[in-house]
Short mmCIF file of C-alpha atoms in Angstrom, two decimals:
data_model
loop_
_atom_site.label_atom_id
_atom_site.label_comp_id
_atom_site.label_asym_id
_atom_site.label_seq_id
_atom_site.Cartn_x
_atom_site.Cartn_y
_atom_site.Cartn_z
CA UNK O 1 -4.87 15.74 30.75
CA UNK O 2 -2.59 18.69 30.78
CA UNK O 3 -3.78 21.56 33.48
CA UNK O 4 -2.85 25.12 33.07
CA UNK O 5 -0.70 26.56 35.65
CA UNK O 6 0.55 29.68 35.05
CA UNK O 7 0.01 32.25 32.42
CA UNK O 8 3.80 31.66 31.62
CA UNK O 9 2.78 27.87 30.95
CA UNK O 10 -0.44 29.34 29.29
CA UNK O 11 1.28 31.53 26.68
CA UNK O 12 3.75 28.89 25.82
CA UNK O 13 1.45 25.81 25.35
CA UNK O 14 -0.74 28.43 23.18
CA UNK O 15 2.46 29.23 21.06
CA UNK O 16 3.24 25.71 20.84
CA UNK O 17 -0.10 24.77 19.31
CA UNK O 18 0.54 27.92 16.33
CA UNK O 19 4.08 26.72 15.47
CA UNK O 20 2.08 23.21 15.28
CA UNK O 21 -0.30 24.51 13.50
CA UNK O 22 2.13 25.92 11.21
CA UNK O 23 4.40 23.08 10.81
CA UNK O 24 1.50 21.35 9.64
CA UNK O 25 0.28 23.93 7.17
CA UNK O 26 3.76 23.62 5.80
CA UNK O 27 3.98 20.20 5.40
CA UNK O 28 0.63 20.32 3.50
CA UNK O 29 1.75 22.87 1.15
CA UNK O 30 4.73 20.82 0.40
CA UNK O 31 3.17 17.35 -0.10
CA UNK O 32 4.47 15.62 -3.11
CA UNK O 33 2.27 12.26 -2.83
CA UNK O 34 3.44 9.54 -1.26
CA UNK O 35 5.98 6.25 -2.48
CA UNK O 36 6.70 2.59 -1.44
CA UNK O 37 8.97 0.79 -3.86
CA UNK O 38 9.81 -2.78 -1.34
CA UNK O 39 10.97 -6.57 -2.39
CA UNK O 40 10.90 -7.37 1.17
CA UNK O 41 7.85 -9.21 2.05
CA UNK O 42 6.16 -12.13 0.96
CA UNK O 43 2.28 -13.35 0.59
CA UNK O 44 0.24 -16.65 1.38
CA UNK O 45 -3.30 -17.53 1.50
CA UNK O 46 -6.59 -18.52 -1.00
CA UNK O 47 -8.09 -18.26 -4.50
CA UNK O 48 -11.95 -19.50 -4.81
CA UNK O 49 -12.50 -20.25 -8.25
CA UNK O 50 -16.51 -19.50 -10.04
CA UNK O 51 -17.79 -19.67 -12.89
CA UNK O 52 -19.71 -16.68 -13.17
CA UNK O 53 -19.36 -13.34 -11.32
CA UNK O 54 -22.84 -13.65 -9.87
CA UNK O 55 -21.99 -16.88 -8.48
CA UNK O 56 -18.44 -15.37 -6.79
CA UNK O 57 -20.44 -12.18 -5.29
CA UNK O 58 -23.14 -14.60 -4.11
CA UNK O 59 -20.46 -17.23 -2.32
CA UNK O 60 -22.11 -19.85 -4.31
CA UNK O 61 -21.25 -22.77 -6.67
CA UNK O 62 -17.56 -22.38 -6.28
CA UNK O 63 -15.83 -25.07 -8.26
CA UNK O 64 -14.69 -28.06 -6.92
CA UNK O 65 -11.24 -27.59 -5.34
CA UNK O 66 -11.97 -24.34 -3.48
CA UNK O 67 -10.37 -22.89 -1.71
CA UNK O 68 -7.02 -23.26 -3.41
CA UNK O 69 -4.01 -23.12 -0.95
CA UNK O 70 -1.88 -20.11 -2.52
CA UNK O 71 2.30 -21.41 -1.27
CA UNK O 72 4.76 -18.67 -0.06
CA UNK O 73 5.46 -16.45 -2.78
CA UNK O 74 7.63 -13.49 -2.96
CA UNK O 75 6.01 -9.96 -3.42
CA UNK O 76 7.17 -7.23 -5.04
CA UNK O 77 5.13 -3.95 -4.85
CA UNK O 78 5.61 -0.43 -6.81
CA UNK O 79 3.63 2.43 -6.15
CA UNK O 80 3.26 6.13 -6.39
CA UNK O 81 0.97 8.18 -5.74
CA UNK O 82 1.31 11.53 -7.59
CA UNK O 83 4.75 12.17 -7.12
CA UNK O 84 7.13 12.50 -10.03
CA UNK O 85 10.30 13.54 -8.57
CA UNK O 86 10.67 9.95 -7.54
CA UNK O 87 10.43 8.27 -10.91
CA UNK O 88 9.71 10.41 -13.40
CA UNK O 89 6.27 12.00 -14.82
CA UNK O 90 5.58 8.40 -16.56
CA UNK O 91 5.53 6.59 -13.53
CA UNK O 92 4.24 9.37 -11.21
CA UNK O 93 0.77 7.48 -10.76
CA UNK O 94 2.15 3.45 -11.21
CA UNK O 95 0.65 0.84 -9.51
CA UNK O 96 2.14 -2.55 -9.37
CA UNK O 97 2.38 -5.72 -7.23
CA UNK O 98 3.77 -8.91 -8.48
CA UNK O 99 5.41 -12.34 -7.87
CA UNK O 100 9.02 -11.42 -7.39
CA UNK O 101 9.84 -13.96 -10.51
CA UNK O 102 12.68 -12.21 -11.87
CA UNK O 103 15.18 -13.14 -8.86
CA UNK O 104 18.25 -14.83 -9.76
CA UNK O 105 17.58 -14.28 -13.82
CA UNK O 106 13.99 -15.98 -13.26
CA UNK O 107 14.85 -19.18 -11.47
CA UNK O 108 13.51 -18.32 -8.40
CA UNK O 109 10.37 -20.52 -6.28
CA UNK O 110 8.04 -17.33 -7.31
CA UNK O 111 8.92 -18.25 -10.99
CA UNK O 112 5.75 -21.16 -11.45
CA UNK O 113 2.07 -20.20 -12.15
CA UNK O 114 0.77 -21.54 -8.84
CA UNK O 115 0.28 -19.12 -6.39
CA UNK O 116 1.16 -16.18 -8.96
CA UNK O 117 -0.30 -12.64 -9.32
CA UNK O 118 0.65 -9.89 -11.15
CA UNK O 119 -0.70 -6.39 -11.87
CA UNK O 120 1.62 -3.46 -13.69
CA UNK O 121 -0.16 -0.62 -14.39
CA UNK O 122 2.60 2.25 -14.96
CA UNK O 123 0.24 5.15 -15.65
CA UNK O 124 -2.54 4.62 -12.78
CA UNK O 125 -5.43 4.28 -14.65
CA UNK O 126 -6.59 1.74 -12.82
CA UNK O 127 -6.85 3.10 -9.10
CA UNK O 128 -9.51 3.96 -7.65
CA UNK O 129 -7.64 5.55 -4.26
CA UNK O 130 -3.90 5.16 -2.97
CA UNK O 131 -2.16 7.03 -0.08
CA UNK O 132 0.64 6.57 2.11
CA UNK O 133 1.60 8.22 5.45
CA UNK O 134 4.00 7.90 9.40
CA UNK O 135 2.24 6.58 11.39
CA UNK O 136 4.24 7.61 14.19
CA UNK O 137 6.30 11.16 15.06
CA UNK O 138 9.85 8.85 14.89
CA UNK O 139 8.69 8.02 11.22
CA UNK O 140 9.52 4.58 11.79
CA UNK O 141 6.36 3.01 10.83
CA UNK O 142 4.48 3.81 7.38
CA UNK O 143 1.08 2.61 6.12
CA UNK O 144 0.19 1.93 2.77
CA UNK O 145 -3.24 1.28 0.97
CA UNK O 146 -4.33 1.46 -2.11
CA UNK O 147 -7.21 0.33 -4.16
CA UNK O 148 -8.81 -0.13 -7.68
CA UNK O 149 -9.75 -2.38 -10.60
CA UNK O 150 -11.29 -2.40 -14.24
CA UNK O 151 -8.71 -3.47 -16.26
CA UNK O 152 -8.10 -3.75 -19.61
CA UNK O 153 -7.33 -7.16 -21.00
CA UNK O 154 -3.72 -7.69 -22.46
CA UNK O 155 -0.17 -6.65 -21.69
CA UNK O 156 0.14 -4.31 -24.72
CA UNK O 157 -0.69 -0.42 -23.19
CA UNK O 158 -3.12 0.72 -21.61
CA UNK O 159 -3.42 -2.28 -20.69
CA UNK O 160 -1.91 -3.40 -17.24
CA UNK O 161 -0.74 -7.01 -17.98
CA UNK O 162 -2.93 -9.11 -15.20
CA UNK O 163 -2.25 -12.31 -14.15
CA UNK O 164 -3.43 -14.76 -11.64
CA UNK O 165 -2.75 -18.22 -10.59
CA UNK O 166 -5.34 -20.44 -12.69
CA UNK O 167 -6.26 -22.56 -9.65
CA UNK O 168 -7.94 -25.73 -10.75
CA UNK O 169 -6.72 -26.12 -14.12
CA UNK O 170 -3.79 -27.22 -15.56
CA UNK O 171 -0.94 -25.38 -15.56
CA UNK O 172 0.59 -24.21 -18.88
CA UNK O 173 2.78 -21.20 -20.27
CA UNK O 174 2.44 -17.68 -18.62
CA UNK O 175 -0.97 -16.67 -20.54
CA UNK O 176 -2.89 -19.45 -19.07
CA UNK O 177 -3.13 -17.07 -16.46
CA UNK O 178 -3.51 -14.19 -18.38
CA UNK O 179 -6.59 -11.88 -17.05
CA UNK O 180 -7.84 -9.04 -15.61
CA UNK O 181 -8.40 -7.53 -11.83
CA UNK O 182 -12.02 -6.60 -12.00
CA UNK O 183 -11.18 -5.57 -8.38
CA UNK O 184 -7.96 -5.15 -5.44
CA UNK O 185 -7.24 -4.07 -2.67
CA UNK O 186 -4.07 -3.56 -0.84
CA UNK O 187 -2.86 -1.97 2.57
CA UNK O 188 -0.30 -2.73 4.87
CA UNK O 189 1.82 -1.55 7.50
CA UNK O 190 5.44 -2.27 7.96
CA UNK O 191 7.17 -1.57 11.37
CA UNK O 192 10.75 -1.55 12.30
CA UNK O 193 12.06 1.07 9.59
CA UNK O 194 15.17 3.68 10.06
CA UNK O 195 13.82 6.80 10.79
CA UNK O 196 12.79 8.60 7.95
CA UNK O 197 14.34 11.96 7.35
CA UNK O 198 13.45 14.82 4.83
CA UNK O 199 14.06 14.42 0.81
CA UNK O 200 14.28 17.77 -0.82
CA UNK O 201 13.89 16.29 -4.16
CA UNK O 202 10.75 14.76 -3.74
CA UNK O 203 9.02 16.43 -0.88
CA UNK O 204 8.59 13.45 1.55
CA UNK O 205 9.92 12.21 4.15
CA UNK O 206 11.54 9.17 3.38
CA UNK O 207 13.09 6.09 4.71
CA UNK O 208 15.77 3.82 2.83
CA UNK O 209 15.52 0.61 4.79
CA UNK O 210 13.86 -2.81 5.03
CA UNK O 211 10.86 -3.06 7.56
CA UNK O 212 10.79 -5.86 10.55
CA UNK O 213 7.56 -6.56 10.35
CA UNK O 214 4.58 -6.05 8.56
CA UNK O 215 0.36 -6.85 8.40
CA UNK O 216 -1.56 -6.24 5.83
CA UNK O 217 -3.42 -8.25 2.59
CA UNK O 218 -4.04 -8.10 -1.20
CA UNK O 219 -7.84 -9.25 -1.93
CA UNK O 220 -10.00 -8.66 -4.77
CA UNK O 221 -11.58 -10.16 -7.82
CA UNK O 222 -10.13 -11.25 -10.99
CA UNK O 223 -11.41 -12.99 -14.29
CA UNK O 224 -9.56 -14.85 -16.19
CA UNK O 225 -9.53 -14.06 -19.83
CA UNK O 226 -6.88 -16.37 -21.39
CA UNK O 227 -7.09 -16.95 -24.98
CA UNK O 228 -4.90 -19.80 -25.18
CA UNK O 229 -6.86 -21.78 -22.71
CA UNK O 230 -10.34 -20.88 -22.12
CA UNK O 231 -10.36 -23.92 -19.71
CA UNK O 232 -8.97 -21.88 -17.15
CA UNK O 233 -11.68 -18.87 -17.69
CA UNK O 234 -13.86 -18.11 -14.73
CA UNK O 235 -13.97 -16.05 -11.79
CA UNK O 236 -11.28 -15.89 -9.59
CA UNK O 237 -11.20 -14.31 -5.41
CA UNK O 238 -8.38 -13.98 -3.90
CA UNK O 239 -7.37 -13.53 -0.15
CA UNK O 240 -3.63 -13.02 0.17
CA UNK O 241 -1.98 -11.77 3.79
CA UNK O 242 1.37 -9.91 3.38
CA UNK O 243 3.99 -11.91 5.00
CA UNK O 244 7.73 -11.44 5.94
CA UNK O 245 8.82 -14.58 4.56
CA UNK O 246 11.33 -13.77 1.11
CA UNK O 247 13.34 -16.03 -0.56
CA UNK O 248 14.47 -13.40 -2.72
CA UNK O 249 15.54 -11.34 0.59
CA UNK O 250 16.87 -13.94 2.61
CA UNK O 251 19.29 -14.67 -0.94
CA UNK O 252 20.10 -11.38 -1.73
CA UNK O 253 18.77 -10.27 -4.34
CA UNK O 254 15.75 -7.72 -3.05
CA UNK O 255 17.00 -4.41 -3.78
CA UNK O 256 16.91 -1.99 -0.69
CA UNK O 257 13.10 -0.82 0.10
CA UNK O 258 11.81 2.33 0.10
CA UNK O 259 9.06 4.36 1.57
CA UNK O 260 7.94 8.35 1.61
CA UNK O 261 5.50 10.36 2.62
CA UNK O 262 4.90 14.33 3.74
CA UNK O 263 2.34 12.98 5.75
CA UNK O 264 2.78 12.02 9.47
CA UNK O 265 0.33 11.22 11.89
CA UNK O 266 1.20 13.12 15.39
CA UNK O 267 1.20 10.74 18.61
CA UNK O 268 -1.61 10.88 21.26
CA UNK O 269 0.66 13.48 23.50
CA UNK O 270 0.92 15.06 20.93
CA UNK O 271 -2.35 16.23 19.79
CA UNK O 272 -2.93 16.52 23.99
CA UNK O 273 -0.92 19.14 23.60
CA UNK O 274 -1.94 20.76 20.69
CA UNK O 275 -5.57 20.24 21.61
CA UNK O 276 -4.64 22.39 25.46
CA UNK O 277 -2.86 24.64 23.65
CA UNK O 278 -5.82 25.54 21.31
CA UNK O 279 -8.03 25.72 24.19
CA UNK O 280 -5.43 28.24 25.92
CA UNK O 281 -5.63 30.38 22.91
CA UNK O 282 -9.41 30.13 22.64
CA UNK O 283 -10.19 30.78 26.49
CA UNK O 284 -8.01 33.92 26.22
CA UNK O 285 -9.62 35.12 23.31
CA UNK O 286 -13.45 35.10 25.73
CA UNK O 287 -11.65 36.47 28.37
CA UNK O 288 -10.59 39.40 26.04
CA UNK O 289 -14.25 39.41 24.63
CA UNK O 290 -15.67 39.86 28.42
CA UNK O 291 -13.34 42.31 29.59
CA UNK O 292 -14.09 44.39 26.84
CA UNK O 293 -17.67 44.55 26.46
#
């Protein structure tokens, strides 16, 4: 707790708390959205496989097999939320997370159906809720999440070419595991970046670096639609956690991550601070009040 011991201290924690107050209101005003465009981290974890979507949301007459073991996979993830400065107006809303496939011209261990997921949706449409902020003053760690679903079958817009790892069934060309995410979530929060510093250009604060660490998951639902083989149609949950662990990194060939947002959450001093300074301001305000009447 901070205590008051002058009026000298007094008038300077209250003017402290209005420039904070301020620097906040500006910040707002200036918002852009919020961006994380990383190759850096990898995923592992399950798929449960159902037949029917009442069976899935009941936990009940999974097929036989489940869970299926999801390997190390490389992740790629794209997202914006509602800034265009950083990609352009088409991709000011994009959504995308994906097996990072395309690494050394496609022969990569991310290029084989098992364990595979992929979700591009370039205009939005299929969030539900995304934001991004500091977590810390140092703007060295950023969180991420991000949610949605209802997707439209296909590849060919607006639909957001889905695709999930047919667990349990043979595996075949790329649309055997061609579907739709009837629901995901993602959030995560990577540690260890550079300190992020102002971008004029798109109104964040923004950090061009690979994280050290990171926690977070990708879970959801998704149904499997494939036309070539309705073998491997069904019901599909998956439990993914976010891991650090990139072939693609540790090769070369992830591109350089990055991550911005206008948003930053203050540390614990500091809202002490701003919370004694806005009582300073407050209890000077009665005392006026009293004198007066």
């Amino acid at each position: 707790m901070v205590h008051f011991i002058s009026k000298r201290f007094r008038g300077l924690t209250s003017g402290l708390a209005c420039l904070a107050l301020l620097a906040v209101t500006a910040s707002t005003a200036n918002a852009q959205g919020a961006y994380v465009s990383t190759e850096r981290f990898g995923y592992t974890g399950t798929i449960e496989r159902y037949n029917s979507l009442s069976d899935l949301q009941a936990g009940i007459n999974a097929v036989s097999g489940s869970p299926f073991s999801v390997p190390a996979r490389d992740l790629s993830l794209y997202m914006v939320d509602g800034n265009a400065a950083f990609d352009g107006a088409a991709n000011a809303n994009a959504s995308m997370f994906l097996s990072f496939w395309y690494a050394n011209g496609g022969d990569s261990p991310s290029n084989q159906n098992t364990g595979f997921v992929q979700m591009y949706d370039t205009e939005g449409g299929s969030v539900t809720s995304m934001s991004g902020s500091w977590a810390n003053t140092s703007k060295t760690i950023f969180q991420w999440a991000v949610s949605g679903g209802n997707m439209a079958y296909g590849c060919t817009p607006p639909a957001d070419c889905g695709r999930l790892w047919n667990a349990g069934s043979s595996l075949g060309s790329a649309e055997t595991t061609a579907g739709s995410f009837y629901s995901y979530f993602l959030d995560f929060t990577a540690t260890g970046l550079a300190a992020a510093t102002w971008n004029p250009t798109t109104g964040v604060y923004e950090s061009i670096s690979d994280p050290t660490g990171v926690t977070g998951s990708l879970t959801g639902i998704f149904q499997n639609q494939s036309i070539k083989d309705p073998s491997s149609n069904g019901w599909y949950k998956y439990d993914l956690a976010l891991t650090m662990d990139s072939w693609a990194y540790d090769n070369g060939y992830a591109a350089p991550s990055a991550f911005g947002s206008a948003h930053v959450t203050p540390e614990p001093a500091s809202m002490i601070l701003l919370g004694s300074g806005l009582a300073g301001v407050v209890g000077a305000r009665r005392r006026r009040r009293k004198q007066s009447s």
